[in-house]
Amino acid sequence: MTASANANDLAIVRTVADLRRAVADFRKAGRTIGLVPTMGALHEGHVSLVKGALDRGDVPVTSIFVNPTQFGPKEDFSAYPRDEQGDFDKLRDAQCRIVFAPSKDEMYPGEQLTTVTVAGITDGLCGPLRPGHFQGVATVVSKLLLMAMPDRAYFGEKDYQQLQVIKRMVRDLAMPFEIVGMPTVREKDGLAMSSRNRYLSAEERTQALCMYRQLVKVADTVRDGRTSCAEASAAASRALRDGGFDIVEYFTVVDAESLKPLERVTGPARVIAAARLGRTRLIDNLAV
Ligand code: PAF
């Protein structure tokens, strides 16, 4: 397998050894590497991460691995959408050059005794609601980074807490990678793109928009620094329930870096929400 034979080739690699060989070929040609970790079921949000890598001059390397260790026992691991051939086609069109699609045994060979835990910023929001989730994410992302050894890795701001966890992990462990957060890609009406949107019925798809509208409303309301974040968020939670959401897990305004809840906005902040609509769990956030 030669990774750089043709400018439009997408090298499909399944093993860590092949990934490292393919990356080394580009390194020998003086190129920098941009890793885009994904769980597949790719949409325009993922494509924007590949584009982000291209725009910075990196050779885009995408990983596709539905990571079992970040799903809870009652979560949608087995139902999570998988479309490998469709994903490869999208990556070819996006000018990605290497896709790493390992098996579970390749990612986790034999007994695994090591995990990565990021404390503090995982104490709130999705942390307590999805026990073990961020440890699963931090561990698999560490492994992917060490396998690919990129210059930069690209993550969407839609998973804002995940992005902050990864930035903190890289900083605390002095990992030699730059973490690039990319803006959330939205449907024309504002719904954040997500692989899980395909679970939504037509009616739920319409109701789902309520989350984006409330995020915009709360961001606009609390921006002045005088309005109570708790009051604005409570009104938004009520609007979500009235709009058809079954459970509002959280709707809150947090410090953009520490993710600690704010009573008033005094600096960079994020309005952030998670709620369930039928069998679909939606998350989204906006800068204030
Ligand atoms: O955001 C995702 O798709 C996943 O959490 C990630 C970062 C690929 C780790 O499995």
PDB file of C-alpha atoms and ligand atoms in Angstrom:
ATOM      1  CA  MET A   1       0.000   0.000   0.000  1.00  0.00           C
ATOM      2  CA  THR A   2       1.426   3.378  -0.985  1.00  0.00           C
ATOM      3  CA  ALA A   3      -0.256   6.283   0.685  1.00  0.00           C
ATOM      4  CA  SER A   4       0.830   9.022  -1.698  1.00  0.00           C
ATOM      5  CA  ALA A   5       0.583   7.320  -5.107  1.00  0.00           C
ATOM      6  CA  ASN A   6      -2.202   9.494  -6.484  1.00  0.00           C
ATOM      7  CA  ALA A   7      -3.357  12.908  -5.282  1.00  0.00           C
ATOM      8  CA  ASN A   8      -6.965  11.670  -5.023  1.00  0.00           C
ATOM      9  CA  ASP A   9      -6.264   8.280  -3.459  1.00  0.00           C
ATOM     10  CA  LEU A  10      -7.857   7.416  -0.164  1.00  0.00           C
ATOM     11  CA  ALA A  11      -5.718   4.811   1.579  1.00  0.00           C
ATOM     12  CA  ILE A  12      -7.930   2.525   3.690  1.00  0.00           C
ATOM     13  CA  VAL A  13      -5.907   1.087   6.563  1.00  0.00           C
ATOM     14  CA  ARG A  14      -7.094  -1.285   9.261  1.00  0.00           C
ATOM     15  CA  THR A  15      -4.006  -1.794  11.412  1.00  0.00           C
ATOM     16  CA  VAL A  16      -1.850   0.520  13.494  1.00  0.00           C
ATOM     17  CA  ALA A  17       1.232  -0.649  11.589  1.00  0.00           C
ATOM     18  CA  ASP A  18      -0.334   0.285   8.222  1.00  0.00           C
ATOM     19  CA  LEU A  19      -1.531   3.618   9.622  1.00  0.00           C
ATOM     20  CA  ARG A  20       1.985   4.478  10.782  1.00  0.00           C
ATOM     21  CA  ARG A  21       3.474   3.453   7.408  1.00  0.00           C
ATOM     22  CA  ALA A  22       0.928   5.575   5.517  1.00  0.00           C
ATOM     23  CA  VAL A  23       1.555   8.583   7.779  1.00  0.00           C
ATOM     24  CA  ALA A  24       5.342   8.103   7.463  1.00  0.00           C
ATOM     25  CA  ASP A  25       5.091   8.271   3.640  1.00  0.00           C
ATOM     26  CA  PHE A  26       3.523  11.730   3.879  1.00  0.00           C
ATOM     27  CA  ARG A  27       5.981  12.831   6.572  1.00  0.00           C
ATOM     28  CA  LYS A  28       8.886  11.830   4.281  1.00  0.00           C
ATOM     29  CA  ALA A  29       7.363  14.142   1.653  1.00  0.00           C
ATOM     30  CA  GLY A  30       7.509  16.978   4.219  1.00  0.00           C
ATOM     31  CA  ARG A  31       3.782  17.055   4.942  1.00  0.00           C
ATOM     32  CA  THR A  32       2.016  17.771   8.234  1.00  0.00           C
ATOM     33  CA  ILE A  33      -0.781  15.510   9.472  1.00  0.00           C
ATOM     34  CA  GLY A  34      -4.290  16.434  10.651  1.00  0.00           C
ATOM     35  CA  LEU A  35      -6.253  13.728  12.476  1.00  0.00           C
ATOM     36  CA  VAL A  36     -10.061  13.752  12.395  1.00  0.00           C
ATOM     37  CA  PRO A  37     -11.326  11.188  14.929  1.00  0.00           C
ATOM     38  CA  THR A  38     -14.895  10.024  14.210  1.00  0.00           C
ATOM     39  CA  MET A  39     -17.311   7.199  14.902  1.00  0.00           C
ATOM     40  CA  GLY A  40     -18.434   7.148  11.259  1.00  0.00           C
ATOM     41  CA  ALA A  41     -21.975   7.828   9.956  1.00  0.00           C
ATOM     42  CA  LEU A  42     -20.322  10.905   8.531  1.00  0.00           C
ATOM     43  CA  HIS A  43     -22.186  14.112   7.744  1.00  0.00           C
ATOM     44  CA  GLU A  44     -21.237  17.646   6.710  1.00  0.00           C
ATOM     45  CA  GLY A  45     -19.994  18.377  10.223  1.00  0.00           C
ATOM     46  CA  HIS A  46     -17.298  15.720   9.840  1.00  0.00           C
ATOM     47  CA  VAL A  47     -16.539  16.881   6.302  1.00  0.00           C
ATOM     48  CA  SER A  48     -15.932  20.391   7.709  1.00  0.00           C
ATOM     49  CA  LEU A  49     -13.260  18.914  10.022  1.00  0.00           C
ATOM     50  CA  VAL A  50     -11.489  17.340   7.023  1.00  0.00           C
ATOM     51  CA  LYS A  51     -11.753  20.704   5.266  1.00  0.00           C
ATOM     52  CA  GLY A  52     -10.300  22.367   8.370  1.00  0.00           C
ATOM     53  CA  ALA A  53      -7.272  20.098   8.081  1.00  0.00           C
ATOM     54  CA  LEU A  54      -6.886  20.807   4.348  1.00  0.00           C
ATOM     55  CA  ASP A  55      -7.194  24.561   4.937  1.00  0.00           C
ATOM     56  CA  ARG A  56      -4.267  24.420   7.371  1.00  0.00           C
ATOM     57  CA  GLY A  57      -2.183  22.448   4.867  1.00  0.00           C
ATOM     58  CA  ASP A  58      -2.422  19.153   6.772  1.00  0.00           C
ATOM     59  CA  VAL A  59      -2.849  15.752   5.142  1.00  0.00           C
ATOM     60  CA  PRO A  60      -6.265  14.717   6.508  1.00  0.00           C
ATOM     61  CA  VAL A  61      -6.334  11.354   8.277  1.00  0.00           C
ATOM     62  CA  THR A  62      -9.788  10.279   9.474  1.00  0.00           C
ATOM     63  CA  SER A  63     -10.385   7.499  11.962  1.00  0.00           C
ATOM     64  CA  ILE A  64     -13.679   5.608  12.008  1.00  0.00           C
ATOM     65  CA  PHE A  65     -14.226   3.561  15.131  1.00  0.00           C
ATOM     66  CA  VAL A  66     -17.454   3.161  17.097  1.00  0.00           C
ATOM     67  CA  ASN A  67     -15.783   3.071  20.474  1.00  0.00           C
ATOM     68  CA  PRO A  68     -17.612   0.654  22.811  1.00  0.00           C
ATOM     69  CA  THR A  69     -15.973   2.002  25.983  1.00  0.00           C
ATOM     70  CA  GLN A  70     -17.706   5.386  25.732  1.00  0.00           C
ATOM     71  CA  PHE A  71     -21.235   3.929  25.623  1.00  0.00           C
ATOM     72  CA  GLY A  72     -23.142   3.052  28.807  1.00  0.00           C
ATOM     73  CA  PRO A  73     -24.868  -0.356  29.085  1.00  0.00           C
ATOM     74  CA  LYS A  74     -28.266   1.192  28.224  1.00  0.00           C
ATOM     75  CA  GLU A  75     -26.947   3.404  25.417  1.00  0.00           C
ATOM     76  CA  ASP A  76     -27.140   2.962  21.660  1.00  0.00           C
ATOM     77  CA  PHE A  77     -23.803   1.211  20.914  1.00  0.00           C
ATOM     78  CA  SER A  78     -25.331  -1.634  18.852  1.00  0.00           C
ATOM     79  CA  ALA A  79     -27.887   0.656  17.177  1.00  0.00           C
ATOM     80  CA  TYR A  80     -25.308   3.393  16.431  1.00  0.00           C
ATOM     81  CA  PRO A  81     -25.487   4.051  12.644  1.00  0.00           C
ATOM     82  CA  ARG A  82     -22.742   2.385  10.612  1.00  0.00           C
ATOM     83  CA  ASP A  83     -22.162   2.966   6.877  1.00  0.00           C
ATOM     84  CA  GLU A  84     -18.526   2.252   6.099  1.00  0.00           C
ATOM     85  CA  GLN A  85     -18.736   2.335   2.295  1.00  0.00           C
ATOM     86  CA  GLY A  86     -20.812   5.538   2.354  1.00  0.00           C
ATOM     87  CA  ASP A  87     -18.260   7.060   4.753  1.00  0.00           C
ATOM     88  CA  PHE A  88     -15.344   6.113   2.478  1.00  0.00           C
ATOM     89  CA  ASP A  89     -17.109   7.756  -0.499  1.00  0.00           C
ATOM     90  CA  LYS A  90     -17.667  10.955   1.496  1.00  0.00           C
ATOM     91  CA  LEU A  91     -14.031  10.986   2.613  1.00  0.00           C
ATOM     92  CA  ARG A  92     -12.816  10.502  -0.981  1.00  0.00           C
ATOM     93  CA  ASP A  93     -14.984  13.435  -2.109  1.00  0.00           C
ATOM     94  CA  ALA A  94     -13.635  15.520   0.785  1.00  0.00           C
ATOM     95  CA  GLN A  95     -10.036  14.787  -0.292  1.00  0.00           C
ATOM     96  CA  CYS A  96      -9.178  12.893   2.858  1.00  0.00           C
ATOM     97  CA  ARG A  97      -6.017  10.860   2.177  1.00  0.00           C
ATOM     98  CA  ILE A  98      -5.988   8.155   4.847  1.00  0.00           C
ATOM     99  CA  VAL A  99      -8.860   6.477   6.665  1.00  0.00           C
ATOM    100  CA  PHE A 100      -8.063   4.327   9.671  1.00  0.00           C
ATOM    101  CA  ALA A 101     -10.919   1.881  10.303  1.00  0.00           C
ATOM    102  CA  PRO A 102      -9.635  -0.587  12.893  1.00  0.00           C
ATOM    103  CA  SER A 103     -11.407  -3.575  14.430  1.00  0.00           C
ATOM    104  CA  LYS A 104     -12.146  -3.624  18.172  1.00  0.00           C
ATOM    105  CA  ASP A 105      -9.238  -6.077  18.666  1.00  0.00           C
ATOM    106  CA  GLU A 106      -6.860  -3.757  16.828  1.00  0.00           C
ATOM    107  CA  MET A 107      -7.849  -0.839  19.094  1.00  0.00           C
ATOM    108  CA  TYR A 108      -7.988  -2.886  22.280  1.00  0.00           C
ATOM    109  CA  PRO A 109      -5.734  -5.927  21.860  1.00  0.00           C
ATOM    110  CA  GLY A 110      -5.753  -8.238  24.876  1.00  0.00           C
ATOM    111  CA  GLU A 111      -6.358  -7.093  28.400  1.00  0.00           C
ATOM    112  CA  GLN A 112      -6.365  -3.285  28.766  1.00  0.00           C
ATOM    113  CA  LEU A 113      -5.345  -2.013  32.199  1.00  0.00           C
ATOM    114  CA  THR A 114      -4.780   1.647  31.353  1.00  0.00           C
ATOM    115  CA  THR A 115      -7.386   4.392  31.105  1.00  0.00           C
ATOM    116  CA  VAL A 116      -7.234   8.183  30.972  1.00  0.00           C
ATOM    117  CA  THR A 117      -9.436  10.205  33.353  1.00  0.00           C
ATOM    118  CA  VAL A 118      -9.900  13.972  33.202  1.00  0.00           C
ATOM    119  CA  ALA A 119     -11.376  15.201  36.501  1.00  0.00           C
ATOM    120  CA  GLY A 120     -13.205  18.457  37.308  1.00  0.00           C
ATOM    121  CA  ILE A 121     -14.621  19.452  33.958  1.00  0.00           C
ATOM    122  CA  THR A 122     -16.308  16.041  33.734  1.00  0.00           C
ATOM    123  CA  ASP A 123     -18.092  16.547  37.088  1.00  0.00           C
ATOM    124  CA  GLY A 124     -21.046  18.388  35.520  1.00  0.00           C
ATOM    125  CA  LEU A 125     -23.178  18.393  32.345  1.00  0.00           C
ATOM    126  CA  CYS A 126     -22.907  14.989  30.570  1.00  0.00           C
ATOM    127  CA  GLY A 127     -20.364  13.613  33.096  1.00  0.00           C
ATOM    128  CA  PRO A 128     -22.725  12.367  35.825  1.00  0.00           C
ATOM    129  CA  LEU A 129     -25.427  11.480  33.273  1.00  0.00           C
ATOM    130  CA  ARG A 130     -23.106   9.220  31.286  1.00  0.00           C
ATOM    131  CA  PRO A 131     -20.807   7.553  33.838  1.00  0.00           C
ATOM    132  CA  GLY A 132     -17.571   6.367  32.228  1.00  0.00           C
ATOM    133  CA  HIS A 133     -18.280   8.188  28.975  1.00  0.00           C
ATOM    134  CA  PHE A 134     -15.492  10.764  29.148  1.00  0.00           C
ATOM    135  CA  GLN A 135     -12.994   8.205  30.404  1.00  0.00           C
ATOM    136  CA  GLY A 136     -13.851   6.121  27.320  1.00  0.00           C
ATOM    137  CA  VAL A 137     -13.457   9.177  25.079  1.00  0.00           C
ATOM    138  CA  ALA A 138     -10.194  10.380  26.679  1.00  0.00           C
ATOM    139  CA  THR A 139      -8.695   6.892  26.499  1.00  0.00           C
ATOM    140  CA  VAL A 140      -9.613   6.195  22.878  1.00  0.00           C
ATOM    141  CA  VAL A 141      -8.589   9.694  21.743  1.00  0.00           C
ATOM    142  CA  SER A 142      -5.222   9.285  23.519  1.00  0.00           C
ATOM    143  CA  LYS A 143      -4.740   5.994  21.710  1.00  0.00           C
ATOM    144  CA  LEU A 144      -5.724   7.447  18.324  1.00  0.00           C
ATOM    145  CA  LEU A 145      -3.370  10.399  18.823  1.00  0.00           C
ATOM    146  CA  LEU A 146      -0.486   8.104  19.760  1.00  0.00           C
ATOM    147  CA  MET A 147      -1.229   5.785  16.859  1.00  0.00           C
ATOM    148  CA  ALA A 148      -1.368   8.546  14.221  1.00  0.00           C
ATOM    149  CA  MET A 149       1.024  11.071  15.864  1.00  0.00           C
ATOM    150  CA  PRO A 150      -0.573  14.012  14.003  1.00  0.00           C
ATOM    151  CA  ASP A 151       0.455  17.653  14.200  1.00  0.00           C
ATOM    152  CA  ARG A 152      -3.139  18.664  14.853  1.00  0.00           C
ATOM    153  CA  ALA A 153      -6.421  16.923  15.669  1.00  0.00           C
ATOM    154  CA  TYR A 154      -9.811  18.380  14.730  1.00  0.00           C
ATOM    155  CA  PHE A 155     -12.996  18.142  16.825  1.00  0.00           C
ATOM    156  CA  GLY A 156     -16.407  19.782  16.451  1.00  0.00           C
ATOM    157  CA  GLU A 157     -17.659  22.320  18.984  1.00  0.00           C
ATOM    158  CA  LYS A 158     -21.011  20.540  18.968  1.00  0.00           C
ATOM    159  CA  ASP A 159     -19.560  18.120  21.544  1.00  0.00           C
ATOM    160  CA  TYR A 160     -18.334  21.078  23.548  1.00  0.00           C
ATOM    161  CA  GLN A 161     -17.623  19.278  26.822  1.00  0.00           C
ATOM    162  CA  GLN A 162     -15.736  16.566  24.915  1.00  0.00           C
ATOM    163  CA  LEU A 163     -13.641  19.245  23.191  1.00  0.00           C
ATOM    164  CA  GLN A 164     -12.759  20.863  26.536  1.00  0.00           C
ATOM    165  CA  VAL A 165     -11.914  17.455  28.054  1.00  0.00           C
ATOM    166  CA  ILE A 166      -9.561  16.656  25.172  1.00  0.00           C
ATOM    167  CA  LYS A 167      -7.917  20.097  25.264  1.00  0.00           C
ATOM    168  CA  ARG A 168      -7.355  19.718  29.004  1.00  0.00           C
ATOM    169  CA  MET A 169      -5.993  16.163  28.637  1.00  0.00           C
ATOM    170  CA  VAL A 170      -3.505  17.247  25.977  1.00  0.00           C
ATOM    171  CA  ARG A 171      -2.422  20.215  28.104  1.00  0.00           C
ATOM    172  CA  ASP A 172      -2.098  18.281  31.385  1.00  0.00           C
ATOM    173  CA  LEU A 173      -0.227  15.356  29.827  1.00  0.00           C
ATOM    174  CA  ALA A 174       1.979  17.617  27.638  1.00  0.00           C
ATOM    175  CA  MET A 175       0.910  15.677  24.566  1.00  0.00           C
ATOM    176  CA  PRO A 176       2.607  17.193  21.504  1.00  0.00           C
ATOM    177  CA  PHE A 177      -0.567  17.771  19.493  1.00  0.00           C
ATOM    178  CA  GLU A 178      -2.567  20.909  18.738  1.00  0.00           C
ATOM    179  CA  ILE A 179      -6.304  20.470  19.325  1.00  0.00           C
ATOM    180  CA  VAL A 180      -8.416  22.492  16.902  1.00  0.00           C
ATOM    181  CA  GLY A 181     -12.076  23.124  17.739  1.00  0.00           C
ATOM    182  CA  MET A 182     -14.252  23.703  14.670  1.00  0.00           C
ATOM    183  CA  PRO A 183     -17.641  25.493  14.570  1.00  0.00           C
ATOM    184  CA  THR A 184     -20.798  23.389  14.693  1.00  0.00           C
ATOM    185  CA  VAL A 185     -22.274  22.770  11.255  1.00  0.00           C
ATOM    186  CA  ARG A 186     -26.031  23.341  11.179  1.00  0.00           C
ATOM    187  CA  GLU A 187     -28.918  22.451   8.902  1.00  0.00           C
ATOM    188  CA  LYS A 188     -30.443  25.449   7.098  1.00  0.00           C
ATOM    189  CA  ASP A 189     -32.985  25.903   9.907  1.00  0.00           C
ATOM    190  CA  GLY A 190     -30.317  25.783  12.634  1.00  0.00           C
ATOM    191  CA  LEU A 191     -30.454  22.159  13.875  1.00  0.00           C
ATOM    192  CA  ALA A 192     -26.930  21.013  14.719  1.00  0.00           C
ATOM    193  CA  MET A 193     -25.805  18.177  12.445  1.00  0.00           C
ATOM    194  CA  SER A 194     -25.421  14.892  14.305  1.00  0.00           C
ATOM    195  CA  SER A 195     -25.188  11.230  13.321  1.00  0.00           C
ATOM    196  CA  ARG A 196     -28.064  10.654  15.769  1.00  0.00           C
ATOM    197  CA  ASN A 197     -30.438  13.032  13.906  1.00  0.00           C
ATOM    198  CA  ARG A 198     -31.303  10.092  11.668  1.00  0.00           C
ATOM    199  CA  TYR A 199     -33.189   8.539  14.636  1.00  0.00           C
ATOM    200  CA  LEU A 200     -35.693  11.446  14.579  1.00  0.00           C
ATOM    201  CA  SER A 201     -39.198  10.960  13.118  1.00  0.00           C
ATOM    202  CA  ALA A 202     -40.540  13.761  10.872  1.00  0.00           C
ATOM    203  CA  GLU A 203     -42.489  15.231  13.795  1.00  0.00           C
ATOM    204  CA  GLU A 204     -39.490  15.017  16.142  1.00  0.00           C
ATOM    205  CA  ARG A 205     -37.287  16.641  13.514  1.00  0.00           C
ATOM    206  CA  THR A 206     -39.570  19.701  13.639  1.00  0.00           C
ATOM    207  CA  GLN A 207     -39.683  19.670  17.456  1.00  0.00           C
ATOM    208  CA  ALA A 208     -35.881  19.299  17.674  1.00  0.00           C
ATOM    209  CA  LEU A 209     -35.453  22.832  16.376  1.00  0.00           C
ATOM    210  CA  CYS A 210     -36.833  24.182  19.646  1.00  0.00           C
ATOM    211  CA  MET A 211     -33.452  23.454  21.281  1.00  0.00           C
ATOM    212  CA  TYR A 212     -31.503  25.683  18.865  1.00  0.00           C
ATOM    213  CA  ARG A 213     -34.114  28.463  19.161  1.00  0.00           C
ATOM    214  CA  GLN A 214     -33.920  28.396  22.964  1.00  0.00           C
ATOM    215  CA  LEU A 215     -30.101  28.399  22.911  1.00  0.00           C
ATOM    216  CA  VAL A 216     -30.165  31.511  20.717  1.00  0.00           C
ATOM    217  CA  LYS A 217     -32.742  33.136  22.987  1.00  0.00           C
ATOM    218  CA  VAL A 218     -30.827  32.427  26.210  1.00  0.00           C
ATOM    219  CA  ALA A 219     -27.487  33.501  24.679  1.00  0.00           C
ATOM    220  CA  ASP A 220     -29.089  36.801  23.626  1.00  0.00           C
ATOM    221  CA  THR A 221     -30.780  37.283  27.006  1.00  0.00           C
ATOM    222  CA  VAL A 222     -27.809  36.669  29.320  1.00  0.00           C
ATOM    223  CA  ARG A 223     -25.183  38.406  27.176  1.00  0.00           C
ATOM    224  CA  ASP A 224     -25.712  41.759  28.932  1.00  0.00           C
ATOM    225  CA  GLY A 225     -24.335  40.290  32.188  1.00  0.00           C
ATOM    226  CA  ARG A 226     -27.320  41.582  34.173  1.00  0.00           C
ATOM    227  CA  THR A 227     -29.838  38.786  33.517  1.00  0.00           C
ATOM    228  CA  SER A 228     -29.845  35.691  35.737  1.00  0.00           C
ATOM    229  CA  CYS A 229     -28.534  32.675  33.802  1.00  0.00           C
ATOM    230  CA  ALA A 230     -30.542  30.324  36.052  1.00  0.00           C
ATOM    231  CA  GLU A 231     -33.824  32.112  35.326  1.00  0.00           C
ATOM    232  CA  ALA A 232     -33.240  32.297  31.571  1.00  0.00           C
ATOM    233  CA  SER A 233     -32.223  28.603  31.508  1.00  0.00           C
ATOM    234  CA  ALA A 234     -35.256  27.521  33.552  1.00  0.00           C
ATOM    235  CA  ALA A 235     -37.561  29.320  31.082  1.00  0.00           C
ATOM    236  CA  ALA A 236     -35.776  27.577  28.192  1.00  0.00           C
ATOM    237  CA  SER A 237     -36.176  24.144  29.851  1.00  0.00           C
ATOM    238  CA  ARG A 238     -39.908  24.777  30.200  1.00  0.00           C
ATOM    239  CA  ALA A 239     -40.108  25.823  26.535  1.00  0.00           C
ATOM    240  CA  LEU A 240     -38.356  22.598  25.498  1.00  0.00           C
ATOM    241  CA  ARG A 241     -40.812  20.464  27.462  1.00  0.00           C
ATOM    242  CA  ASP A 242     -43.761  22.451  26.044  1.00  0.00           C
ATOM    243  CA  GLY A 243     -42.221  21.989  22.584  1.00  0.00           C
ATOM    244  CA  GLY A 244     -42.331  18.170  22.820  1.00  0.00           C
ATOM    245  CA  PHE A 245     -39.043  17.185  24.507  1.00  0.00           C
ATOM    246  CA  ASP A 246     -39.594  14.324  26.959  1.00  0.00           C
ATOM    247  CA  ILE A 247     -36.698  14.982  29.345  1.00  0.00           C
ATOM    248  CA  VAL A 248     -34.473  18.047  29.664  1.00  0.00           C
ATOM    249  CA  GLU A 249     -31.256  16.677  31.174  1.00  0.00           C
ATOM    250  CA  TYR A 250     -29.699  20.113  31.478  1.00  0.00           C
ATOM    251  CA  PHE A 251     -30.012  23.605  30.044  1.00  0.00           C
ATOM    252  CA  THR A 252     -27.471  25.919  31.579  1.00  0.00           C
ATOM    253  CA  VAL A 253     -24.927  28.681  31.057  1.00  0.00           C
ATOM    254  CA  VAL A 254     -21.323  27.769  31.920  1.00  0.00           C
ATOM    255  CA  ASP A 255     -17.870  29.300  31.868  1.00  0.00           C
ATOM    256  CA  ALA A 256     -16.451  28.513  28.408  1.00  0.00           C
ATOM    257  CA  GLU A 257     -13.326  26.815  29.770  1.00  0.00           C
ATOM    258  CA  SER A 258     -14.002  25.457  33.273  1.00  0.00           C
ATOM    259  CA  LEU A 259     -17.625  24.525  32.385  1.00  0.00           C
ATOM    260  CA  LYS A 260     -18.709  25.717  35.839  1.00  0.00           C
ATOM    261  CA  PRO A 261     -22.302  27.073  35.967  1.00  0.00           C
ATOM    262  CA  LEU A 262     -22.578  30.871  35.913  1.00  0.00           C
ATOM    263  CA  GLU A 263     -25.123  33.051  37.660  1.00  0.00           C
ATOM    264  CA  ARG A 264     -24.217  36.086  35.517  1.00  0.00           C
ATOM    265  CA  VAL A 265     -22.095  36.286  32.363  1.00  0.00           C
ATOM    266  CA  THR A 266     -18.881  38.201  32.991  1.00  0.00           C
ATOM    267  CA  GLY A 267     -16.528  36.658  30.384  1.00  0.00           C
ATOM    268  CA  PRO A 268     -16.445  33.918  27.722  1.00  0.00           C
ATOM    269  CA  ALA A 269     -19.454  31.666  28.335  1.00  0.00           C
ATOM    270  CA  ARG A 270     -21.398  28.899  26.674  1.00  0.00           C
ATOM    271  CA  VAL A 271     -25.085  28.117  26.798  1.00  0.00           C
ATOM    272  CA  ILE A 272     -25.339  24.353  26.613  1.00  0.00           C
ATOM    273  CA  ALA A 273     -28.153  21.779  26.643  1.00  0.00           C
ATOM    274  CA  ALA A 274     -28.960  18.074  26.519  1.00  0.00           C
ATOM    275  CA  ALA A 275     -32.489  16.731  26.169  1.00  0.00           C
ATOM    276  CA  ARG A 276     -34.339  13.643  25.029  1.00  0.00           C
ATOM    277  CA  LEU A 277     -36.885  13.582  22.248  1.00  0.00           C
ATOM    278  CA  GLY A 278     -38.403  10.094  21.964  1.00  0.00           C
ATOM    279  CA  ARG A 279     -35.445   7.703  21.784  1.00  0.00           C
ATOM    280  CA  THR A 280     -33.012  10.405  20.646  1.00  0.00           C
ATOM    281  CA  ARG A 281     -30.697  12.288  22.962  1.00  0.00           C
ATOM    282  CA  LEU A 282     -29.795  15.690  21.510  1.00  0.00           C
ATOM    283  CA  ILE A 283     -27.020  17.987  22.686  1.00  0.00           C
ATOM    284  CA  ASP A 284     -26.111  21.436  21.437  1.00  0.00           C
ATOM    285  CA  ASN A 285     -24.455  24.662  22.626  1.00  0.00           C
ATOM    286  CA  LEU A 286     -23.707  28.235  21.582  1.00  0.00           C
ATOM    287  CA  ALA A 287     -21.122  30.821  22.502  1.00  0.00           C
ATOM    288  CA  VAL A 288     -22.559  33.689  24.528  1.00  0.00           C
TER     289      VAL A 288
HETATM  290  O1  PAF B   1     -16.997  12.618  18.842  1.00  0.00           O
HETATM  291  C1  PAF B   1     -16.866  11.427  18.512  1.00  0.00           C
HETATM  292  O2  PAF B   1     -17.292  11.006  17.420  1.00  0.00           O
HETATM  293  C2  PAF B   1     -16.181  10.471  19.474  1.00  0.00           C
HETATM  294  O3  PAF B   1     -16.484  10.767  20.793  1.00  0.00           O
HETATM  295  C3  PAF B   1     -14.651  10.395  19.253  1.00  0.00           C
HETATM  296  C4  PAF B   1     -13.983  11.722  19.544  1.00  0.00           C
HETATM  297  C5  PAF B   1     -14.355   9.968  17.832  1.00  0.00           C
HETATM  298  C6  PAF B   1     -14.056   9.347  20.202  1.00  0.00           C
HETATM  299  O4  PAF B   1     -14.581   8.082  19.981  1.00  0.00           O
END
